[in-house]
Amino acid sequence: MTAPTGRRRPAYDAASLLTVAVAEFNTRGYDATSMEDLSRAAGITKSSFYHHVSGKEELLKAALTRALDGLFGILSEPESLSGPALDRLRHIIYRQVEVLQSELPYVTLLLRVRGNTETERWALARRRAFDASIASLVAEAVADGEVRAGVEPSLAARLLSGTVNSISEWYRPGRPGSDALPGEVVRIVGEGIIPPA
Amino acid sequence: MTAPTGRRRPAYDAASLLTVAVAEFNTRGYDATSMEDLSRAAGITKSSFYHHVSGKEELLKAALTRALDGLFGILSEPESLSGPALDRLRHIIYRQVEVLQSELPYVTLLLRVRGNTETERWALARRRAFDASIASLVAEAVADGEVRAGVEPSLAARLLSGTVNSISEWYRPGRPGSDALPGEVVRIVGEGIIPPA
DNA sequence: CGCCGTCAACCGAACGATCGTTTCAGGGTC
DNA sequence: GACCCTGAAACGATCGTTCGGTTGACGGCG
């Protein structure tokens, strides 16, 4: 997690400081986290911290970029590009849960962005674009008759995204059953959580 | 929305100021919202604002109390207390969506609490207690054999709460179909969003 | 009716604390 | 000695909050 190229002191690379910073952002919230908090969590003083990173918002942007790259990468995968709309949708959901697991802190931070700064608004717009592509895929599946009647596409898409994204609020890596989670989510989202009356 | 008893100047009562404050909290985030922002949104100066409210955290507490009272009120309703576990669960979900609609700003604020202050930790604990009572109801329904096999109760409960709570991120009152939303959510949560393979 | 004391409502200015960020004077290693 | 790293101290800005004073409508009194 340290020693950039093997020279000089132990030193802190930008990557490990980002890890620390994002963890703090997620526990206290971005606005409530001070640079003092970040440097203390990293084990150095505030000014030393500034020698490695250019500012608070740069850390946020790096974290949000990582989360968005992970999510948009899903849309470029072959299984997301060809085949029946419903199959593509299931693959995207499966992979979205996987990315949420592997990039948990970054995705969590992304899902909490409010739009106060230019960076946050940029991330918000990108995230909305991701959700929109899922929504259009749901609409396509409905139009193709692959989804049972009575499902209002935009509502279904919103609940779908909401369900998947809510995982970030309780999932913690390393617990048993983590590997099975993506498949379980796809199954439950398909079969329903509790049976209808 | 104003004129407490009809005397003196136009005046602002505590209730309308709370409405304004919660709206600001939800757009900017609690920590990122200054008392200057709140007073400007209310149309008075910062010091005038302080004449009506005792402080920032008091506003937060009042809002969170209103949200929590609305949610816990559901658990005291007759339909939540007797009958098959699955019926009780469906009623609670239906009503939870209704409360989320009617108390949208307050519930939204509650769902974003991070636990920085004592007030936030109190709200967090109460909210967890609410979720726990739903989770135990799901487990009861599974134990009674009212839910199809293969559903892991704790996972189902978490996805269930996540799905319902995610509504606060996009629902806006006044749009057509609002009245049908609670029923739609109960139905979709039961039948699934997209059909299984 | 007219006058006045009273008090809630409001505002301008300032409080100490903390924010994100910068400066500068060293230490450590090559 | 050159270079990277570190930390103590301080920067202006803004935070939540308080203080002192002005305004103006109301109730009581002559």
Coordinates of C-alpha atoms (C1' of nucleotides) in Angstrom, one line a residue:
Chain A
M1 CA 0.0 0.0 0.0
T2 CA 3.1 2.3 0.2
A3 CA 6.6 2.7 -1.3
P4 CA 6.0 4.3 -4.7
T5 CA 9.2 3.2 -6.4
G6 CA 11.4 2.0 -3.6
R7 CA 13.3 5.3 -3.1
R8 CA 13.6 7.6 -0.1
R9 CA 11.4 7.3 3.0
P10 CA 8.4 5.2 3.5
A11 CA 6.4 8.0 1.9
Y12 CA 2.8 8.1 1.1
D13 CA 1.6 7.7 -2.5
A14 CA -1.5 9.4 -3.8
A15 CA -3.4 6.1 -4.0
S16 CA -3.2 5.2 -0.4
L17 CA -4.1 8.7 0.7
L18 CA -7.1 8.5 -1.5
T19 CA -8.2 5.3 0.2
V20 CA -7.9 6.9 3.6
A21 CA -9.7 10.0 2.5
V22 CA -12.6 8.2 0.9
A23 CA -13.1 6.1 4.0
E24 CA -13.3 9.3 6.1
F25 CA -15.6 10.9 3.6
N26 CA -18.0 8.0 3.9
T27 CA -18.1 7.8 7.7
R28 CA -18.5 11.6 8.4
G29 CA -19.8 12.8 5.1
Y30 CA -17.7 14.9 2.6
D31 CA -18.7 18.3 3.9
A32 CA -18.3 17.4 7.6
T33 CA -14.8 15.9 7.0
S34 CA -12.0 18.4 7.5
M35 CA -8.5 18.2 6.0
E36 CA -7.4 17.9 9.6
D37 CA -9.4 14.7 9.9
L38 CA -7.9 13.4 6.7
S39 CA -4.3 14.0 7.7
R40 CA -4.8 12.6 11.1
A41 CA -6.3 9.4 9.7
A42 CA -3.3 9.2 7.3
G43 CA -0.9 9.6 10.3
I44 CA 0.7 12.9 9.1
T45 CA 0.1 16.6 9.6
K46 CA -2.2 18.7 7.6
S47 CA 0.6 20.4 5.7
S48 CA 2.4 17.2 4.9
F49 CA -0.9 15.9 3.6
Y50 CA -1.0 18.9 1.2
H51 CA 2.4 18.0 -0.2
H52 CA 0.8 14.9 -1.8
V53 CA -2.6 16.1 -2.8
S54 CA -3.6 19.4 -4.3
G55 CA -6.8 19.9 -2.3
K56 CA -10.0 18.5 -0.9
E57 CA -12.0 18.6 -4.0
E58 CA -9.3 16.9 -6.1
L59 CA -9.7 13.9 -3.7
L60 CA -13.4 13.9 -4.3
K61 CA -13.0 14.1 -8.0
A62 CA -10.5 11.2 -8.1
A63 CA -12.8 9.1 -6.1
L64 CA -15.9 9.9 -8.1
T65 CA -14.0 9.3 -11.3
R66 CA -13.0 5.8 -10.2
A67 CA -16.6 5.0 -9.3
L68 CA -18.0 6.3 -12.6
D69 CA -15.3 4.5 -14.6
G70 CA -16.3 1.3 -12.9
L71 CA -19.9 1.7 -13.6
F72 CA -19.6 2.9 -17.2
G73 CA -17.1 0.1 -18.0
I74 CA -20.1 -2.3 -17.5
L75 CA -21.9 -0.7 -20.4
S76 CA -19.0 -1.4 -22.7
E77 CA -18.9 -5.1 -22.1
P78 CA -20.0 -7.4 -24.9
E79 CA -22.8 -8.9 -22.9
S80 CA -24.2 -5.3 -22.4
L81 CA -24.1 -4.5 -26.1
S82 CA -25.7 -7.5 -27.9
G83 CA -28.6 -9.9 -27.3
P84 CA -32.1 -9.6 -26.1
A85 CA -32.7 -6.4 -24.0
L86 CA -33.7 -8.5 -21.0
D87 CA -30.5 -10.5 -21.1
R88 CA -28.4 -7.4 -21.3
L89 CA -30.3 -5.9 -18.4
R90 CA -29.7 -8.9 -16.2
H91 CA -26.0 -8.8 -17.0
I92 CA -25.7 -5.1 -16.2
I93 CA -27.5 -5.6 -12.9
Y94 CA -25.3 -8.5 -12.0
R95 CA -22.1 -6.6 -12.9
Q96 CA -23.4 -3.4 -11.2
V97 CA -23.6 -5.3 -7.9
E98 CA -20.1 -6.7 -8.5
V99 CA -18.7 -3.3 -9.2
L100 CA -20.5 -1.9 -6.1
Q101 CA -18.8 -4.7 -4.1
S102 CA -15.3 -4.2 -5.5
E103 CA -15.4 -0.4 -5.5
L104 CA -17.6 0.0 -2.5
P105 CA -16.2 3.2 -0.9
Y106 CA -16.0 5.0 -4.2
V107 CA -19.5 4.1 -5.3
T108 CA -20.9 4.9 -1.9
L109 CA -19.4 8.3 -2.1
L110 CA -20.8 8.8 -5.6
L111 CA -24.3 7.8 -4.4
R112 CA -24.2 10.6 -1.8
V113 CA -23.1 13.5 -3.9
R114 CA -25.5 16.4 -3.6
G115 CA -24.3 18.9 -6.3
N116 CA -22.7 21.7 -4.3
T117 CA -19.6 22.2 -6.3
E118 CA -18.8 21.9 -10.0
T119 CA -17.2 18.5 -9.5
E120 CA -20.3 17.2 -7.7
R121 CA -22.6 18.5 -10.4
W122 CA -20.4 16.8 -13.1
A123 CA -20.5 13.5 -11.2
L124 CA -24.3 13.9 -10.7
A125 CA -24.8 14.4 -14.4
R126 CA -22.7 11.3 -15.3
R127 CA -24.5 9.2 -12.8
R128 CA -27.9 10.3 -14.2
A129 CA -26.6 9.3 -17.6
F130 CA -25.8 5.9 -16.4
D131 CA -29.3 5.5 -14.8
A132 CA -30.9 6.8 -18.0
S133 CA -29.2 4.1 -20.1
I134 CA -30.6 1.5 -17.7
A135 CA -34.0 3.1 -17.9
S136 CA -34.0 3.0 -21.6
L137 CA -33.0 -0.7 -21.5
V138 CA -35.9 -1.4 -19.3
A139 CA -38.2 0.4 -21.6
E140 CA -36.8 -1.6 -24.5
A141 CA -37.4 -4.9 -22.7
V142 CA -41.0 -3.9 -22.0
A143 CA -41.5 -2.8 -25.7
D144 CA -40.1 -6.2 -26.8
G145 CA -42.7 -7.9 -24.7
E146 CA -40.0 -9.6 -22.6
V147 CA -41.5 -8.2 -19.3
R148 CA -44.9 -9.2 -18.0
A149 CA -47.6 -6.7 -18.6
G150 CA -48.5 -4.0 -16.1
V151 CA -45.0 -2.8 -15.4
E152 CA -44.6 0.9 -15.9
P153 CA -41.1 1.1 -17.3
S154 CA -39.9 4.3 -15.7
L155 CA -41.1 3.3 -12.3
A156 CA -39.6 -0.2 -12.7
A157 CA -36.2 1.3 -13.7
R158 CA -36.2 3.7 -10.7
L159 CA -37.0 1.0 -8.2
L160 CA -34.4 -1.2 -9.8
S161 CA -31.7 1.3 -9.5
G162 CA -32.8 2.2 -6.0
T163 CA -32.7 -1.4 -4.9
V164 CA -29.2 -2.1 -6.3
N165 CA -27.8 1.2 -5.0
S166 CA -29.2 0.6 -1.6
I167 CA -26.8 -2.3 -1.2
S168 CA -24.0 0.2 -0.6
E169 CA -25.6 1.1 2.7
W170 CA -25.2 -2.2 4.4
Y171 CA -22.7 -4.4 2.4
R172 CA -19.3 -4.9 3.9
P173 CA -16.7 -7.1 2.1
G174 CA -15.3 -10.3 3.5
R175 CA -18.5 -11.7 4.8
P176 CA -19.7 -15.1 3.7
G177 CA -22.1 -15.1 0.8
S178 CA -20.5 -12.1 -0.9
D179 CA -19.7 -14.1 -4.0
A180 CA -23.3 -15.1 -4.3
L181 CA -24.8 -11.6 -3.8
P182 CA -24.9 -10.5 -7.5
G183 CA -26.8 -13.6 -8.5
E184 CA -29.1 -13.4 -5.5
V185 CA -29.9 -9.8 -6.3
V186 CA -30.7 -10.6 -10.0
R187 CA -32.9 -13.5 -8.8
I188 CA -34.8 -11.6 -6.1
V189 CA -35.3 -8.6 -8.4
G190 CA -36.8 -10.9 -10.9
E191 CA -39.0 -13.1 -8.6
G192 CA -39.9 -10.4 -6.1
I193 CA -39.0 -9.9 -2.5
I194 CA -42.2 -10.9 -0.9
P195 CA -45.0 -12.7 -2.8
P196 CA -48.1 -10.8 -3.9
A197 CA -51.4 -11.3 -2.3
Chain B
M1 CA -48.3 29.6 6.2
T2 CA -47.9 32.8 8.3
A3 CA -49.7 35.1 10.7
P4 CA -49.8 33.2 13.9
T5 CA -52.8 34.8 15.5
G6 CA -53.3 37.8 13.3
R7 CA -51.5 40.3 15.5
R8 CA -48.4 42.4 14.9
R9 CA -46.2 42.1 11.7
P10 CA -46.4 39.4 9.1
A11 CA -44.1 37.3 11.3
Y12 CA -42.8 33.8 10.8
D13 CA -43.9 30.9 13.0
A14 CA -41.6 28.0 13.9
A15 CA -43.4 25.6 11.6
S16 CA -42.9 27.6 8.4
L17 CA -39.2 28.2 9.2
L18 CA -38.8 24.4 9.7
T19 CA -40.3 23.8 6.3
V20 CA -37.9 26.2 4.7
A21 CA -34.9 24.9 6.6
V22 CA -35.6 21.2 5.8
A23 CA -35.9 22.1 2.1
E24 CA -32.5 23.8 2.2
F25 CA -31.0 20.9 4.1
N26 CA -32.2 18.5 1.4
T27 CA -30.8 20.4 -1.5
R28 CA -27.4 21.3 -0.1
G29 CA -27.0 18.7 2.6
Y30 CA -27.2 19.5 6.3
D31 CA -23.5 20.2 6.9
A32 CA -23.1 22.3 3.7
T33 CA -26.1 24.5 4.6
S34 CA -25.2 27.6 6.6
M35 CA -27.5 29.6 8.9
E36 CA -27.0 32.4 6.4
D37 CA -28.5 30.1 3.7
L38 CA -31.5 29.3 5.9
S39 CA -32.2 32.9 6.8
R40 CA -31.9 34.1 3.3
A41 CA -34.3 31.4 2.1
A42 CA -36.7 32.5 4.8
G43 CA -36.4 36.1 3.7
I44 CA -35.0 37.5 6.9
T45 CA -31.5 38.2 8.3
K46 CA -29.5 35.6 10.2
S47 CA -30.0 37.3 13.6
S48 CA -33.8 37.6 13.0
F49 CA -33.8 33.9 12.2
Y50 CA -32.2 33.2 15.5
H51 CA -35.0 35.0 17.2
H52 CA -37.4 32.2 16.2
V53 CA -35.2 29.1 16.4
S54 CA -32.7 28.2 19.0
G55 CA -30.1 26.8 16.7
K56 CA -29.2 24.6 13.7
E57 CA -29.3 21.3 15.4
E58 CA -32.7 22.0 17.0
L59 CA -34.1 22.3 13.5
L60 CA -32.5 19.0 12.5
K61 CA -33.9 17.3 15.6
A62 CA -37.4 18.7 15.0
A63 CA -37.3 17.4 11.4
L64 CA -36.0 14.0 12.3
T65 CA -38.6 13.6 15.1
R66 CA -41.4 14.3 12.6
A67 CA -40.1 11.7 10.2
L68 CA -39.6 9.1 12.9
D69 CA -43.0 9.7 14.5
G70 CA -44.5 9.2 11.1
L71 CA -42.7 5.9 10.5
F72 CA -43.2 4.5 14.0
G73 CA -46.8 5.4 13.9
I74 CA -47.3 2.8 11.2
L75 CA -46.2 0.1 13.6
S76 CA -49.0 1.0 16.0
E77 CA -51.8 0.6 13.5
P78 CA -54.2 -2.3 14.0
E79 CA -53.3 -3.8 10.6
S80 CA -49.6 -3.9 11.7
L81 CA -50.3 -5.7 14.9
S82 CA -52.6 -8.6 14.1
G83 CA -53.0 -11.1 11.3
P84 CA -50.7 -13.2 9.2
A85 CA -47.1 -11.9 9.1
L86 CA -47.2 -11.5 5.4
D87 CA -50.3 -9.4 5.5
R88 CA -48.9 -7.2 8.2
L89 CA -45.7 -6.8 6.2
R90 CA -47.6 -5.8 3.1
H91 CA -49.6 -3.2 5.1
I92 CA -46.5 -1.7 6.6
I93 CA -44.8 -1.4 3.2
Y94 CA -47.9 0.2 1.8
R95 CA -48.1 2.7 4.6
Q96 CA -44.4 3.3 4.6
V97 CA -44.6 4.5 1.0
E98 CA -47.6 6.7 2.0
V99 CA -45.7 8.3 4.9
L100 CA -42.7 8.8 2.6
Q101 CA -44.9 10.7 0.2
S102 CA -46.7 12.8 2.8
E103 CA -43.6 13.6 4.9
L104 CA -41.1 13.5 2.0
P105 CA -38.7 16.3 3.1
Y106 CA -38.4 15.0 6.6
V107 CA -38.0 11.3 5.7
T108 CA -35.4 12.3 3.1
L109 CA -33.4 14.1 5.7
L110 CA -33.7 11.2 8.0
L111 CA -32.4 8.8 5.4
R112 CA -29.2 10.9 4.9
V113 CA -28.2 11.2 8.5
R114 CA -24.6 10.2 9.0
G115 CA -24.2 10.2 12.8
N116 CA -21.9 13.2 13.4
T117 CA -23.7 14.7 16.4
E118 CA -25.6 13.2 19.3
T119 CA -28.9 14.1 17.6
E120 CA -27.9 12.3 14.4
R121 CA -26.8 9.2 16.4
W122 CA -30.2 9.2 18.2
A123 CA -32.1 9.3 14.9
L124 CA -29.8 6.7 13.4
A125 CA -30.6 4.3 16.3
R126 CA -34.3 4.9 16.0
R127 CA -34.2 4.3 12.3
R128 CA -32.3 1.1 12.8
A129 CA -34.9 0.0 15.3
F130 CA -37.6 0.6 12.7
D131 CA -35.7 -1.4 10.1
A132 CA -35.1 -4.2 12.6
S133 CA -38.8 -4.6 13.3
I134 CA -39.4 -5.0 9.6
A135 CA -36.6 -7.5 9.3
S136 CA -38.1 -9.6 12.1
L137 CA -41.4 -9.5 10.4
V138 CA -39.8 -10.8 7.2
A139 CA -38.2 -13.6 9.2
E140 CA -41.5 -14.4 10.8
A141 CA -43.2 -14.6 7.4
V142 CA -40.5 -16.9 6.1
A143 CA -40.7 -19.1 9.2
D144 CA -44.5 -19.4 8.8
G145 CA -43.9 -20.7 5.3
E146 CA -45.7 -17.7 3.7
V147 CA -42.8 -16.8 1.5
R148 CA -41.4 -19.0 -1.3
A149 CA -38.3 -21.0 -0.4
G150 CA -34.9 -19.8 -1.1
V151 CA -35.3 -16.3 0.2
E152 CA -32.7 -15.4 2.8
P153 CA -34.7 -13.3 5.3
S154 CA -32.1 -10.8 6.3
L155 CA -31.1 -10.1 2.7
A156 CA -34.7 -9.8 1.6
A157 CA -35.4 -7.4 4.4
R158 CA -32.5 -5.2 3.5
L159 CA -33.3 -5.1 -0.2
L160 CA -36.9 -4.4 0.8
S161 CA -36.1 -1.4 3.0
G162 CA -33.6 -0.2 0.4
T163 CA -36.1 -0.3 -2.4
V164 CA -38.8 1.6 -0.4
N165 CA -36.4 4.2 0.9
S166 CA -34.9 4.8 -2.5
I167 CA -38.2 6.3 -3.5
S168 CA -37.3 9.5 -1.6
E169 CA -34.6 10.2 -4.2
W170 CA -36.9 10.7 -7.1
Y171 CA -40.5 11.1 -5.9
R172 CA -42.0 14.6 -6.1
P173 CA -45.5 15.2 -4.9
G174 CA -48.3 16.4 -7.3
R175 CA -47.4 14.2 -10.2
P176 CA -50.1 11.9 -11.7
G177 CA -50.0 8.4 -10.3
S178 CA -49.0 9.4 -6.8
D179 CA -52.1 7.9 -5.3
A180 CA -51.3 4.6 -7.0
L181 CA -47.7 4.5 -5.9
P182 CA -48.0 2.6 -2.6
G183 CA -50.0 -0.2 -4.2
E184 CA -47.7 -0.3 -7.2
V185 CA -44.7 -0.7 -4.9
V186 CA -46.3 -3.5 -2.9
R187 CA -47.2 -5.3 -6.2
I188 CA -43.7 -4.9 -7.8
V189 CA -41.9 -5.8 -4.7
G190 CA -44.0 -9.0 -4.7
E191 CA -43.9 -9.9 -8.3
G192 CA -40.4 -8.7 -9.1
I193 CA -39.1 -5.9 -11.2
I194 CA -37.8 -7.8 -14.1
P195 CA -38.7 -11.5 -14.6
P196 CA -36.2 -14.2 -13.9
A197 CA -34.4 -16.1 -16.6
Chain C
dC1 C1' -60.0 59.7 21.3
dG2 C1' -55.2 60.3 22.1
dC3 C1' -51.1 59.2 24.3
dC4 C1' -47.7 56.0 26.0
dG5 C1' -45.4 52.0 27.9
dT6 C1' -44.4 47.5 26.4
dC7 C1' -42.7 43.8 23.9
dA8 C1' -42.3 40.7 20.0
dA9 C1' -40.0 41.1 15.6
dC10 C1' -36.2 42.5 13.2
dC11 C1' -31.5 43.9 11.8
dG12 C1' -26.2 45.3 11.8
dA13 C1' -22.1 44.1 13.8
dA14 C1' -19.2 41.3 16.0
dC15 C1' -17.8 37.0 18.8
dG16 C1' -14.5 32.9 19.0
dA17 C1' -13.9 28.7 16.5
dT18 C1' -12.8 26.2 12.7
dC19 C1' -12.5 25.8 7.8
dG20 C1' -9.2 24.9 3.4
dT21 C1' -5.0 26.4 2.1
dT22 C1' -0.1 28.5 2.1
dT23 C1' 4.4 29.7 3.9
dC24 C1' 8.7 28.7 5.5
dA25 C1' 12.2 26.6 8.1
dG26 C1' 14.2 22.7 8.9
dG27 C1' 15.5 17.0 8.6
dG28 C1' 16.5 12.8 5.9
dT29 C1' 18.5 10.4 2.2
dC30 C1' 21.1 10.1 -1.9
Chain D
dG1 C1' 24.6 20.0 -1.7
dA2 C1' 20.3 18.8 -4.1
dC3 C1' 16.0 17.1 -3.5
dC4 C1' 12.0 15.3 -1.3
dC5 C1' 9.4 15.2 2.6
dT6 C1' 7.7 16.9 7.0
dG7 C1' 5.6 20.0 10.5
dA8 C1' 4.7 24.4 13.3
dA9 C1' 2.5 28.5 12.5
dA10 C1' -0.4 31.5 10.3
dC11 C1' -3.4 33.2 6.3
dG12 C1' -8.2 35.1 5.1
dA13 C1' -12.7 33.2 4.9
dT14 C1' -16.7 31.4 6.8
dC15 C1' -18.9 28.9 10.3
dG16 C1' -22.8 28.9 14.3
dT17 C1' -24.0 32.0 17.7
dT18 C1' -24.7 36.3 20.5
dC19 C1' -25.3 41.2 21.6
dG20 C1' -27.3 45.8 21.5
dG21 C1' -30.4 48.6 19.5
dT22 C1' -34.4 50.1 16.3
dT23 C1' -39.0 49.5 14.7
dG24 C1' -43.9 49.4 15.1
dA25 C1' -48.4 47.5 16.4
dC26 C1' -51.1 46.6 20.5
dG27 C1' -53.4 47.2 25.4
dG28 C1' -54.2 50.3 29.2
dC29 C1' -55.2 54.8 30.9
dG30 C1' -56.8 59.5 31.2

